Every structure is written in C-alpha cells, then in structure tokens.
XYZ file of C-alpha atoms in Angstrom:
575
model
C 0.883 -51.711 -6.754
C 3.972 -52.995 -7.956
C 5.242 -53.070 -4.030
C 1.885 -55.573 -2.899
C 2.189 -57.314 -5.694
C 5.724 -58.085 -4.204
C 4.555 -59.102 -1.071
C 2.997 -62.873 -1.378
C 2.031 -62.833 1.865
C -0.050 -59.964 1.553
C -1.826 -61.598 -2.541
C -2.289 -64.770 -0.861
C -4.249 -63.334 1.239
C -6.342 -60.837 -1.549
C -7.566 -64.102 -3.307
C -8.015 -66.549 -0.847
C -10.708 -62.755 0.458
C -12.397 -63.393 -3.196
C -12.388 -67.203 -3.658
C -15.972 -66.906 -4.516
C -15.646 -63.705 -6.808
C -15.052 -65.481 -9.674
C -14.507 -63.090 -11.865
C -12.453 -60.704 -10.026
C -10.300 -63.990 -10.223
C -10.321 -64.508 -13.818
C -9.339 -61.560 -14.697
C -6.314 -61.486 -11.506
C -5.476 -64.278 -13.201
C -5.089 -62.644 -16.611
C -3.377 -59.697 -15.406
C -0.966 -60.902 -13.153
C 1.504 -63.550 -15.113
C 4.042 -63.116 -12.627
C 2.016 -64.520 -9.271
C 4.185 -67.556 -7.552
C 2.578 -69.407 -4.889
C 1.122 -70.022 -2.931
C -1.138 -66.493 -5.143
C -1.870 -69.285 -8.167
C -2.758 -71.844 -5.934
C -6.174 -69.344 -4.931
C -6.313 -68.708 -8.249
C -6.409 -71.385 -10.012
C -7.608 -74.168 -7.706
C -10.854 -72.386 -7.163
C -11.808 -70.833 -11.284
C -14.880 -72.609 -12.823
C -11.571 -72.058 -15.537
C -11.943 -72.360 -19.230
C -9.679 -73.647 -21.558
C -9.703 -70.517 -23.084
C -7.419 -68.389 -19.991
C -5.071 -71.523 -20.577
C -4.471 -70.610 -24.848
C -4.103 -67.442 -23.658
C -0.750 -67.744 -22.089
C 0.683 -69.558 -25.911
C 1.672 -66.922 -28.258
C -1.281 -66.365 -30.038
C -3.434 -63.104 -32.092
C -6.360 -62.364 -33.400
C -5.862 -61.451 -37.149
C -7.408 -59.415 -39.694
C -10.716 -60.588 -41.220
C -10.035 -63.552 -38.571
C -12.715 -64.890 -34.939
C -11.252 -66.976 -34.257
C -7.187 -66.456 -32.108
C -4.565 -67.997 -33.804
C -0.932 -69.327 -32.609
C 1.675 -65.743 -34.103
C 4.746 -68.127 -33.478
C 5.943 -71.877 -32.545
C 5.260 -73.076 -29.600
C 8.192 -72.901 -26.764
C 9.059 -75.044 -23.731
C 8.992 -72.128 -21.524
C 5.514 -71.257 -22.262
C 4.632 -74.557 -21.716
C 6.353 -74.907 -18.643
C 4.086 -71.719 -17.594
C 0.543 -74.109 -18.685
C 1.056 -77.313 -17.355
C 1.904 -76.015 -14.119
C -1.831 -73.827 -13.907
C -3.009 -76.033 -14.917
C -2.426 -78.792 -12.896
C -4.147 -76.331 -10.123
C -7.402 -76.434 -12.138
C -10.960 -78.029 -10.230
C -12.724 -77.763 -13.110
C -13.104 -77.161 -16.036
C -16.040 -76.351 -19.069
C -13.634 -75.179 -22.054
C -15.285 -72.357 -24.304
C -18.525 -72.046 -21.589
C -17.764 -68.658 -20.773
C -19.841 -65.854 -23.157
C -16.161 -63.681 -22.064
C -13.857 -66.528 -23.399
C -11.780 -65.385 -26.471
C -12.708 -67.883 -28.962
C -9.771 -70.238 -30.701
C -9.023 -71.713 -33.222
C -8.985 -75.648 -32.582
C -4.852 -75.237 -34.354
C -3.970 -73.540 -31.127
C -4.772 -76.699 -28.372
C -4.010 -79.475 -31.407
C -0.151 -77.020 -31.460
C -0.941 -77.231 -27.960
C -1.106 -80.793 -27.986
C 2.082 -81.615 -30.145
C 3.820 -80.067 -28.009
C 3.912 -80.835 -25.081
C 5.909 -84.175 -24.459
C 3.899 -87.771 -24.002
C 3.957 -87.643 -20.540
C 2.102 -84.187 -19.859
C -1.053 -85.072 -22.282
C -2.734 -87.856 -19.799
C -1.445 -85.691 -16.322
C -1.578 -81.737 -17.624
C -4.928 -82.035 -15.722
C -4.215 -84.479 -13.018
C -6.138 -82.560 -10.361
C -9.534 -81.392 -11.625
C -12.644 -82.939 -10.537
C -15.423 -81.301 -12.698
C -15.628 -81.636 -16.056
C -18.240 -79.557 -18.054
C -18.085 -80.138 -22.220
C -19.684 -78.691 -24.961
C -19.802 -80.123 -28.041
C -20.891 -78.796 -31.466
C -24.038 -80.889 -32.963
C -22.051 -82.155 -36.843
C -18.141 -81.831 -35.412
C -17.975 -82.974 -31.896
C -16.049 -82.455 -29.234
C -13.143 -80.700 -29.819
C -9.838 -83.469 -30.795
C -8.248 -84.838 -28.102
C -10.024 -82.321 -25.381
C -10.888 -86.175 -23.760
C -7.577 -87.863 -23.255
C -6.377 -84.245 -22.002
C -9.124 -83.511 -19.776
C -8.997 -86.958 -18.098
C -7.973 -87.419 -14.820
C -8.139 -89.881 -11.498
C -10.079 -87.647 -9.222
C -13.085 -86.361 -11.223
C -15.865 -86.147 -9.266
C -18.511 -84.947 -12.336
C -19.073 -85.086 -15.790
C -21.384 -82.998 -17.882
C -21.384 -83.816 -21.893
C -24.244 -80.827 -23.143
C -24.147 -80.628 -27.323
C -24.751 -76.542 -27.947
C -28.069 -75.475 -29.855
C -28.853 -79.045 -30.448
C -29.882 -82.000 -28.837
C -28.517 -84.476 -31.041
C -24.460 -85.011 -31.766
C -22.786 -86.589 -34.865
C -21.818 -90.136 -35.000
C -18.290 -89.240 -33.986
C -18.532 -87.466 -31.169
C -21.102 -90.513 -29.577
C -18.569 -92.881 -30.456
C -15.198 -90.056 -28.377
C -17.754 -90.036 -25.634
C -18.467 -94.077 -25.343
C -14.591 -94.382 -25.400
C -14.136 -91.970 -22.589
C -16.282 -93.972 -20.220
C -15.044 -97.396 -21.270
C -11.481 -96.418 -19.744
C -13.509 -94.252 -16.707
C -14.404 -97.403 -16.446
C -11.520 -99.511 -16.760
C -9.527 -97.730 -14.396
C -12.108 -97.517 -11.611
C -12.903 -94.009 -11.928
C -16.908 -94.546 -13.216
C -16.638 -95.950 -9.598
C -16.153 -92.784 -7.110
C -17.867 -90.039 -9.788
C -20.863 -88.146 -8.383
C -23.058 -86.687 -11.045
C -22.998 -87.533 -14.227
C -25.237 -86.395 -16.990
C -25.276 -86.049 -21.228
C -27.924 -83.628 -22.187
C -28.299 -84.910 -25.970
C -29.290 -88.190 -27.064
C -27.199 -91.063 -26.224
C -27.173 -94.808 -27.956
C -27.454 -97.648 -25.836
C -23.939 -98.734 -24.535
C -23.956 -94.402 -22.187
C -27.195 -97.027 -20.756
C -25.766 -99.857 -20.546
C -22.754 -97.844 -18.320
C -24.750 -96.849 -15.360
C -24.253 -100.395 -13.517
C -20.245 -98.354 -13.315
C -21.260 -95.824 -11.491
C -21.621 -96.647 -7.897
C -21.509 -93.671 -6.268
C -23.352 -91.173 -7.828
C -25.477 -88.958 -6.324
C -27.312 -87.417 -9.567
C -27.501 -88.638 -12.989
C -29.332 -87.413 -16.162
C -29.678 -89.551 -19.649
C -31.380 -89.009 -23.312
C -31.829 -92.465 -25.563
C -32.781 -91.897 -28.778
C -35.172 -93.980 -30.600
C -32.974 -97.438 -30.668
C -31.997 -97.023 -27.164
C -34.478 -99.119 -24.146
C -34.485 -98.823 -20.429
C -34.092 -102.244 -19.087
C -35.434 -103.671 -15.956
C -31.848 -104.328 -14.536
C -30.815 -100.310 -15.323
C -33.405 -99.924 -12.174
C -31.882 -102.330 -10.591
C -28.851 -100.831 -10.403
C -30.002 -97.257 -10.061
C -32.545 -98.614 -7.415
C -29.440 -99.459 -5.237
C -27.014 -95.962 -5.419
C -27.322 -94.954 -1.869
C -26.403 -91.543 -2.217
C -28.385 -90.625 -5.736
C -30.580 -87.596 -5.139
C -31.672 -86.876 -8.710
C -33.197 -88.453 -11.205
C -33.381 -87.461 -15.175
C -34.348 -90.537 -17.647
C -35.612 -90.191 -21.207
C -36.380 -93.389 -22.861
C -38.857 -94.101 -25.220
C -38.547 -98.143 -24.799
C -39.084 -99.129 -20.766
C -37.940 -103.487 -21.363
C -39.685 -105.675 -18.122
C -38.906 -108.513 -19.596
C -36.941 -109.849 -16.862
C -39.516 -109.511 -14.313
C -41.463 -111.701 -16.234
C -38.887 -114.528 -16.221
C -38.686 -114.013 -12.729
C -35.318 -112.632 -12.603
C -36.294 -111.030 -9.286
C -38.213 -114.155 -7.649
C -35.369 -116.224 -8.209
C -32.832 -114.289 -6.257
C -32.219 -115.108 -2.589
C -34.298 -114.012 -0.122
C -30.608 -111.454 1.585
C -29.680 -109.954 -1.917
C -33.413 -109.379 -3.175
C -33.719 -106.892 0.115
C -30.399 -105.373 1.545
C -31.545 -102.365 0.732
C -33.892 -100.083 0.373
C -34.845 -99.193 -2.834
C -34.203 -95.017 -4.421
C -33.824 -94.280 -0.165
C -32.099 -90.616 -0.594
C -33.988 -90.008 -3.992
C -35.902 -87.014 -3.913
C -35.876 -85.072 -7.238
C -37.757 -87.804 -10.999
C -37.841 -86.265 -13.523
C -38.423 -89.160 -16.442
C -39.240 -88.154 -19.998
C -41.921 -91.605 -21.774
C -44.372 -92.880 -22.882
C -47.101 -93.322 -20.187
C -47.024 -96.989 -20.278
C -43.363 -97.563 -19.621
C -43.528 -94.750 -16.795
C -46.570 -97.195 -15.664
C -44.880 -100.639 -16.381
C -41.403 -98.296 -14.308
C -43.517 -98.270 -11.135
C -44.902 -101.160 -11.296
C -40.939 -103.236 -10.631
C -40.102 -104.415 -6.825
C -37.532 -102.087 -6.495
C -40.142 -98.793 -7.315
C -40.358 -96.983 -4.356
C -39.331 -93.368 -3.927
C -40.067 -93.083 0.366
C -37.976 -89.922 0.399
C -39.377 -88.723 -3.358
C -40.692 -84.778 -2.683
C -40.548 -83.494 -6.572
C -42.239 -85.808 -9.184
C -42.128 -84.090 -12.750
C -43.665 -86.628 -15.999
C -43.228 -86.142 -19.414
C -44.916 -88.356 -21.633
C -43.377 -88.281 -24.696
C -45.401 -87.055 -28.523
C -45.659 -88.688 -31.443
C -45.896 -87.348 -34.474
C -48.222 -87.817 -37.455
C -48.785 -85.859 -40.051
C -48.800 -82.331 -38.010
C -50.963 -82.929 -35.340
C -50.223 -85.224 -31.490
C -52.615 -88.195 -31.048
C -50.765 -89.473 -27.768
C -53.151 -87.623 -24.998
C -56.183 -88.841 -27.112
C -55.109 -92.500 -27.010
C -55.684 -92.306 -22.964
C -57.965 -93.616 -21.295
C -59.077 -93.249 -18.061
C -58.210 -95.981 -16.726
C -54.418 -95.766 -17.053
C -55.124 -92.732 -15.876
C -55.888 -93.853 -12.471
C -53.627 -96.698 -12.744
C -50.697 -93.941 -12.773
C -52.278 -92.386 -9.513
C -52.775 -95.058 -7.463
C -49.526 -96.672 -8.033
C -48.416 -92.927 -7.219
C -50.311 -93.022 -3.877
C -48.786 -96.651 -2.864
C -44.551 -95.519 -4.309
C -44.162 -92.395 -3.030
C -45.782 -91.288 -0.208
C -43.971 -88.453 0.636
C -45.039 -86.549 -2.817
C -44.729 -82.565 -2.503
C -44.265 -81.739 -5.772
C -46.215 -83.424 -8.844
C -46.123 -82.188 -11.830
C -47.338 -83.290 -16.129
C -46.947 -81.866 -19.406
C -46.541 -83.615 -22.978
C -43.953 -82.857 -24.747
C -42.335 -82.753 -27.951
C -38.381 -84.260 -29.277
C -37.731 -81.326 -30.895
C -34.202 -80.385 -32.164
C -32.650 -78.307 -29.258
C -34.107 -80.673 -26.658
C -37.283 -82.285 -24.921
C -39.749 -78.543 -25.166
C -43.407 -78.222 -23.934
C -45.809 -79.806 -26.717
C -47.762 -76.780 -29.340
C -51.117 -78.491 -27.002
C -52.817 -75.939 -30.209
C -52.134 -79.549 -32.334
C -53.120 -82.065 -30.486
C -55.565 -84.566 -29.369
C -57.095 -84.093 -25.908
C -60.516 -86.030 -25.378
C -60.210 -85.329 -22.043
C -61.103 -87.855 -18.949
C -64.215 -87.174 -16.447
C -63.387 -86.875 -13.342
C -64.588 -89.945 -11.799
C -64.256 -91.633 -14.807
C -63.141 -95.470 -13.263
C -63.023 -94.207 -9.822
C -59.649 -91.951 -11.670
C -61.124 -88.906 -8.825
C -60.175 -91.091 -6.140
C -57.662 -91.752 -6.644
C -56.322 -89.267 -7.900
C -57.109 -87.857 -4.542
C -55.066 -90.233 -2.610
C -52.010 -89.990 -3.536
C -49.846 -88.032 -0.907
C -52.858 -86.126 1.147
C -51.942 -83.493 3.025
C -49.078 -83.406 2.119
C -48.280 -82.250 -1.625
C -47.004 -78.750 -2.740
C -48.230 -78.036 -5.695
C -50.396 -80.119 -8.564
C -49.440 -78.798 -12.084
C -50.587 -80.290 -15.580
C -49.399 -78.613 -18.721
C -52.683 -80.194 -20.792
C -55.814 -80.342 -20.621
C -56.131 -83.966 -18.571
C -60.321 -83.724 -17.230
C -63.088 -83.116 -19.590
C -64.787 -81.123 -17.729
C -64.911 -79.921 -13.701
C -67.676 -79.361 -11.303
C -66.957 -77.856 -7.811
C -67.184 -81.311 -5.799
C -64.263 -82.100 -7.608
C -62.411 -79.473 -6.139
C -64.514 -80.114 -2.529
C -62.560 -83.810 -3.054
C -59.181 -81.884 -3.859
C -59.960 -80.209 -1.033
C -60.436 -82.504 1.467
C -56.997 -84.228 0.359
C -54.405 -81.414 -0.566
C -56.340 -78.455 1.219
C -54.412 -77.944 3.927
C -50.894 -77.983 2.522
C -51.639 -77.370 -1.550
C -50.110 -74.142 -2.603
C -49.933 -74.583 -6.801
C -52.215 -75.762 -8.606
C -52.408 -75.244 -12.753
C -55.747 -77.656 -13.846
C -56.981 -76.822 -17.880
C -59.707 -78.789 -18.675
C -61.100 -79.706 -22.411
C -64.016 -77.067 -23.971
C -64.308 -76.039 -27.459
C -62.618 -72.872 -28.906
C -64.732 -70.719 -31.723
C -61.421 -70.423 -33.130
C -61.497 -73.840 -35.117
C -57.170 -72.735 -35.539
C -57.157 -73.988 -31.345
C -59.791 -76.633 -31.994
C -58.411 -80.167 -31.189
C -57.966 -82.134 -34.696
C -57.554 -85.984 -35.808
C -57.760 -87.098 -38.989
C -60.466 -84.896 -41.382
C -62.671 -83.908 -38.886
C -62.909 -81.668 -35.938
C -63.898 -83.628 -31.983
C -64.135 -83.007 -28.364
C -66.742 -81.899 -25.729
C -68.830 -78.752 -25.488
C -67.739 -78.795 -22.105
C -68.747 -75.706 -20.516
C -65.602 -74.583 -18.616
C -65.759 -72.626 -14.620
C -67.379 -69.244 -14.118
C -65.507 -67.035 -12.693
C -67.820 -66.431 -10.097
C -67.374 -70.304 -8.777
C -62.843 -68.645 -7.571
C -64.155 -68.242 -4.247
C -65.969 -71.227 -3.844
C -62.914 -73.139 -5.639
C -59.998 -70.858 -3.505
C -61.505 -71.087 0.221
C -60.884 -75.339 -0.550
C -57.185 -74.489 -0.766
C -56.925 -71.839 2.354
C -52.928 -72.073 1.538
C -53.354 -71.484 -2.524
C -51.166 -68.793 -3.647
C -50.836 -69.809 -7.290
C -54.232 -70.995 -9.745
C -54.413 -71.577 -13.373
C -58.629 -72.281 -14.157
C -60.077 -71.912 -16.940
C -63.265 -69.677 -18.019
C -66.550 -69.318 -19.639
C -66.408 -65.217 -20.566
C -69.738 -66.192 -22.664
C -71.462 -68.337 -19.964
C -71.262 -64.516 -18.222
C -73.905 -62.129 -17.385
C -73.859 -58.882 -17.894
C -73.350 -57.914 -13.974
C -71.616 -60.490 -12.501
C -73.959 -61.340 -9.107
C -71.880 -59.813 -6.074
C -70.157 -61.134 -3.727
C -71.486 -62.685 -1.057
C -72.509 -60.579 2.015
C -70.425 -62.210 4.499
C -68.169 -63.032 2.302
C -64.828 -61.528 3.475
C -62.336 -60.872 0.672
C -59.262 -62.734 2.676
C -57.517 -65.214 0.802
C -53.624 -64.665 -0.427
C -54.018 -65.757 -3.951
C -51.724 -63.960 -5.293
C -51.336 -65.447 -9.001
C -54.413 -66.074 -10.963
C -54.210 -67.358 -14.602
C -56.672 -67.620 -15.930
C -57.976 -68.874 -20.227
C -60.910 -66.873 -21.331
C -63.395 -69.452 -22.778
C -65.477 -67.741 -26.215
C -64.181 -64.703 -25.021
C -64.687 -62.785 -28.577
C -68.428 -63.239 -28.095
C -67.843 -60.870 -24.225
C -65.105 -58.793 -24.377
C -67.410 -56.503 -22.878
C -67.012 -58.460 -19.791
C -63.590 -58.896 -20.083
C -63.269 -55.472 -17.625
C -65.816 -57.081 -16.037
C -63.684 -60.545 -14.863
C -61.414 -58.210 -13.800
C -62.485 -55.494 -11.066
C -64.537 -59.027 -9.787
C -60.814 -61.363 -9.648
C -59.469 -57.931 -7.996
C -62.369 -56.892 -5.630
C -62.351 -60.383 -4.868
C -58.253 -61.603 -4.821
C -57.176 -58.415 -2.769
C -53.019 -60.240 -2.395
C -53.642 -61.061 -6.540
C -49.954 -59.663 -7.753
C -49.612 -60.950 -11.196
C -53.085 -62.361 -13.358
C -52.515 -63.534 -16.488
C -55.115 -64.417 -18.537
C -54.810 -65.932 -21.632
C -57.016 -65.116 -25.071
C -55.420 -65.898 -27.750
C -55.580 -63.720 -30.796
C -56.465 -60.411 -30.501
C -55.958 -60.182 -26.641
C -54.723 -56.257 -26.616
C -58.041 -55.070 -26.943
C -58.837 -57.006 -23.883
C -56.111 -55.886 -21.428
C -56.746 -52.042 -22.062
C -60.028 -53.538 -21.048
C -57.639 -55.530 -17.929
C -55.223 -52.266 -17.037
C -58.792 -49.930 -16.809
C -60.977 -52.586 -14.325
C -56.604 -52.049 -12.778
C -56.742 -48.650 -12.164
C -60.300 -47.511 -11.746
C -59.766 -50.796 -8.479
C -57.064 -48.615 -7.498
C -58.707 -45.228 -7.968
C -61.351 -45.948 -6.425
C -59.518 -47.582 -2.863
C -60.984 -51.282 -3.587
C -57.824 -52.867 -3.886
C -56.102 -51.072 -1.182
C -53.454 -53.293 -0.464
C -52.271 -53.218 -3.881
C -52.180 -49.763 -3.796
C -50.480 -49.051 -0.465
C -47.537 -50.932 -0.408
C -47.037 -49.184 -3.341
C -46.758 -52.093 -5.518
C -49.336 -53.182 -7.960
C -50.563 -56.118 -9.419
C -49.493 -57.186 -12.526
C -51.543 -57.832 -14.916
C -50.676 -59.535 -18.698
C -52.120 -61.274 -21.563
C -50.828 -63.861 -23.028
C -51.695 -66.033 -26.146
C-alpha cells in the first residue's frame, strides 16, 4: 500500500476514476495527508467540500464532556500552509452540511482567521464556484465566514436557515453587506444561481437588477417586503432564467398605472422576449397579487411548463378565511389570464399555504373556510378548460375549490385535456358529518351539503382521460347501496390507472360498505398499484376491510394483473 501511495501518477488515476464518488474522495482527503500534486488537485477540486475537513487539519481534539472539537494548541505556520494550499483547490463550500462531518467550536474558525496573514484571508478560496451556507436562527452566520468564503469566481449562492424560516437581524445585516460587495465588485452579474431559503428584507429584492446572468432564483420576502413592477421587468430580461421561486405578501404595480411602460421607447419596450427560457415558476402570494403579476405587459411565458401557485392564507383566531372569500370571477380571471400568458403549460399545481416557523407549508384545511365555487359559475369551467388544451399533463388542487362536480364537468375537462392528462386531483367541498372537520367562520357553521361523487361514476370519469395514471376524488359512501350495481356488460377493465386516492365522505354511516367500495375499485382498475382512502379517524377498521377485499380478489383470481406480477397493490389509509 505504501508503494502505491508513493506513485503519484497511479494515485492521480485512481482519484480521477473516483471523481463522482464524493464519500470515497472525502475519506481519501482525510486519510492520505501525504498526498501532493497532482493527486490533491483531484481530491479537492471535485468534492463538495465543507469546512470540517479543512479545520480537521488543525491541531484539534475533543475534550471529555464536550460535543464540539476544539483547538489543542496554537495554530502554527505549518498548519496554515497545508490548509491554505488545499483551500485554493475547493470549488464548492458548504460549512457543516454533511451529517457525518465533525462539529467544531466557533473559536476554531476564529483562531484560524486570526492566524492567517491579512493578504491570505480574502483569497483563501480563490477558486470557489459554489457557496452554500446554513445559518443559525438566533446567532446568524459564523463570524467571518463571508470574508473567508468570498471569491471572484462565484457562480452559485444558496443560504438557508437550519430548522427555521427566519434569521436574526444580525444575520440579515451580514447578508446585505455580502450582497453589496458582490454588486460593487461586479461579481453579481456572473452568478447563475441565487437562492435565499428564508424570509429576506427589501434590500435583497432590490438587488435583483444586479444579477443579470441568473438561471435560478429563489427569494422569500417578509411581511414588509413589496415585490415591485420593476423587479418583474428585470426578471423578464434575464435571457437564461429557467427556474423562478418568489414569495411575497404584496405586489406593487404602481408603475403600470403611472404609465411607466407606455413612456418607454418602442425599441426598448420590445427588444427582448420576456421570460423566454423560464420553465419552472413557483409563486407564494395572495391570489389577487398573482393575477396582477400576470396582467403586466411583460408577463408572457412562452416556454413555461410547470406552475405552482401557493395562495398565502391569513390566520384570524386559528381560522383561515381567505379561500372562502375568493369569488368564482377571480378564479375565472386567473385561468383565462393563464391561458394567454402561458400557452405551453404541462403541470399546474394550486395550494393553500400558511407561513410556519420552518417554511411555507400546506395549510390545515380542516380549519379553513372553503365555500367552493360552481364549475359553470361566471364561466369558470370554460376558462379552466381553455388553459393549455391538449397539453396539460398534471392538474392538482390541494384544497376544495369546487362546490360540486358532475359527470358533464369531467367530460368538458376530458375534451380539453383527455389525450394528455395523467394526474388529476380535484377535491370538492361537501359537509362532513364530523363537526371537527366542518368548515367554520367565527361562531357559525357554514357551507353547502353537496353530494360528492359516487363510486360507480369512477369508470366513466376515467374514460374521459384514457392516459390518466393518478386520480384523487371525493366519494360519498353513504350514498352507496348495499350492493353496488355490476359494471356494464360491455365494460372491459383495461384502464391503466395506477394510483387512486379517495376521501370517503360520511363513511361512519357506511362502514360495512368500505369492502364493497374496494372490491368495485380493484375490479374496475386492474392496473391499480396504490389505493389510498382518506377517512379521518378510526381508519384502522376500514384498513382491515380493504385488506380483506384485496385478499379476496387475489385469491379469487380477479385482479390477475397484480397477482401474476407478484407486486400486489399498495393499500393504505390516511387520516
């Protein structure tokens, strides 16, 4: 082994072969301290390196009773020479990102910075391309890390806060100073990926015009941040922007009202194609703000294929009441605007979200007010079906949008997307028997007693979408007869549906019918792999019924596609 380690050319070839094996490279970097060029170049150039392996080269030890490693003696020039040499080979820096890395006391890094000669500090990571930093919510970034991790070759910057969506005021000041330095040294114009995964202040949003070469941008504003019309215009001019994630509580289109666009010279107004490369868009904001964004002259997305709209909810005394106040006219305006602004959409996802301590997450819909709207109300259904006809592959709504859906409504959607749609999730309102899941506002219970879909309608719904693979729908168990009518004599169970999620409404009055539902579903869809009824409390009893129904089908040979393949369908219940 020692002979192999002395052969630098052989070592070079070995590590060149292991370039993509990050763990092997890390182990080699920590073990083979005697390596010199060219082996070291391969080790440190391609590894997603954290500060831990570098700090481990210092004289550190782990005192008894402590969780962090600390300095054992004063940092000597010999230690500095080796660390600085290897640091210049690092291309990606992510301090303490690996769960396997050692944890060092902050004093180790500070002692190292103090020991470095002043000219070495700003050029320590001179070849750094990617900077990923995780902040502590209260302490903010490690002191001196921005000065240490600065590089004129940065291409990607990603900041996030461990276990939280907030960062301290000190942390935001450090970030603002770092961004100003990037702007002053004209480094911002070469950064391709810029992501801050926690709430930022107005200064971060106002720095958007400096990043002229972005390919990916992710920013979330706090409640005082205003996403301005000028920000949107600057983003529309980015020629290579392919992914955009924006979270803001307010959108200011005052510049449109003041005629800012109209006053622009024609040659300037139309000399670029807005958002020509954007393919993935996620927006977290109130619905009205998003409609305002889509209504600007520059909101044209010719190649947008995925849209995720997260409608932010406001909470009052534990009750979310915004969705219930959105009218059918607003929804119709949203879909009609999308049909002209984004003609290449393939995936559309609409969620109701609340701001938690850790992130934006799906709201607790059991406490929300979801009155629902009619499919034909204010021409909503027509506008919806005009959204990306014959192109849409996934349409997912995470909350009860419609009050009720009939077969004719699914037929209209099938005429628009039948040849392309593979995923359809459309919960409806209804009123559960259990008051704990009933929508409420103030002290009164409100809503509509609308009948969810019946299970015998599933084959007809699936027939409108021949390529459908995943379906989520509400089923009224109480409306089931004791024995479901058999499938039509000419019906051939050939549909390729693989995943079915059903919210079984009023199921407590029809527990004995759950097995009947399962038998019917498995017979109608032989390719089914996942069947997941969502039943609320006491779902264990229904789970037993589902398993019993599946065993009966397999033993009887009815569901031959599953039994022959040897991979039985997954049967699960969720609350």
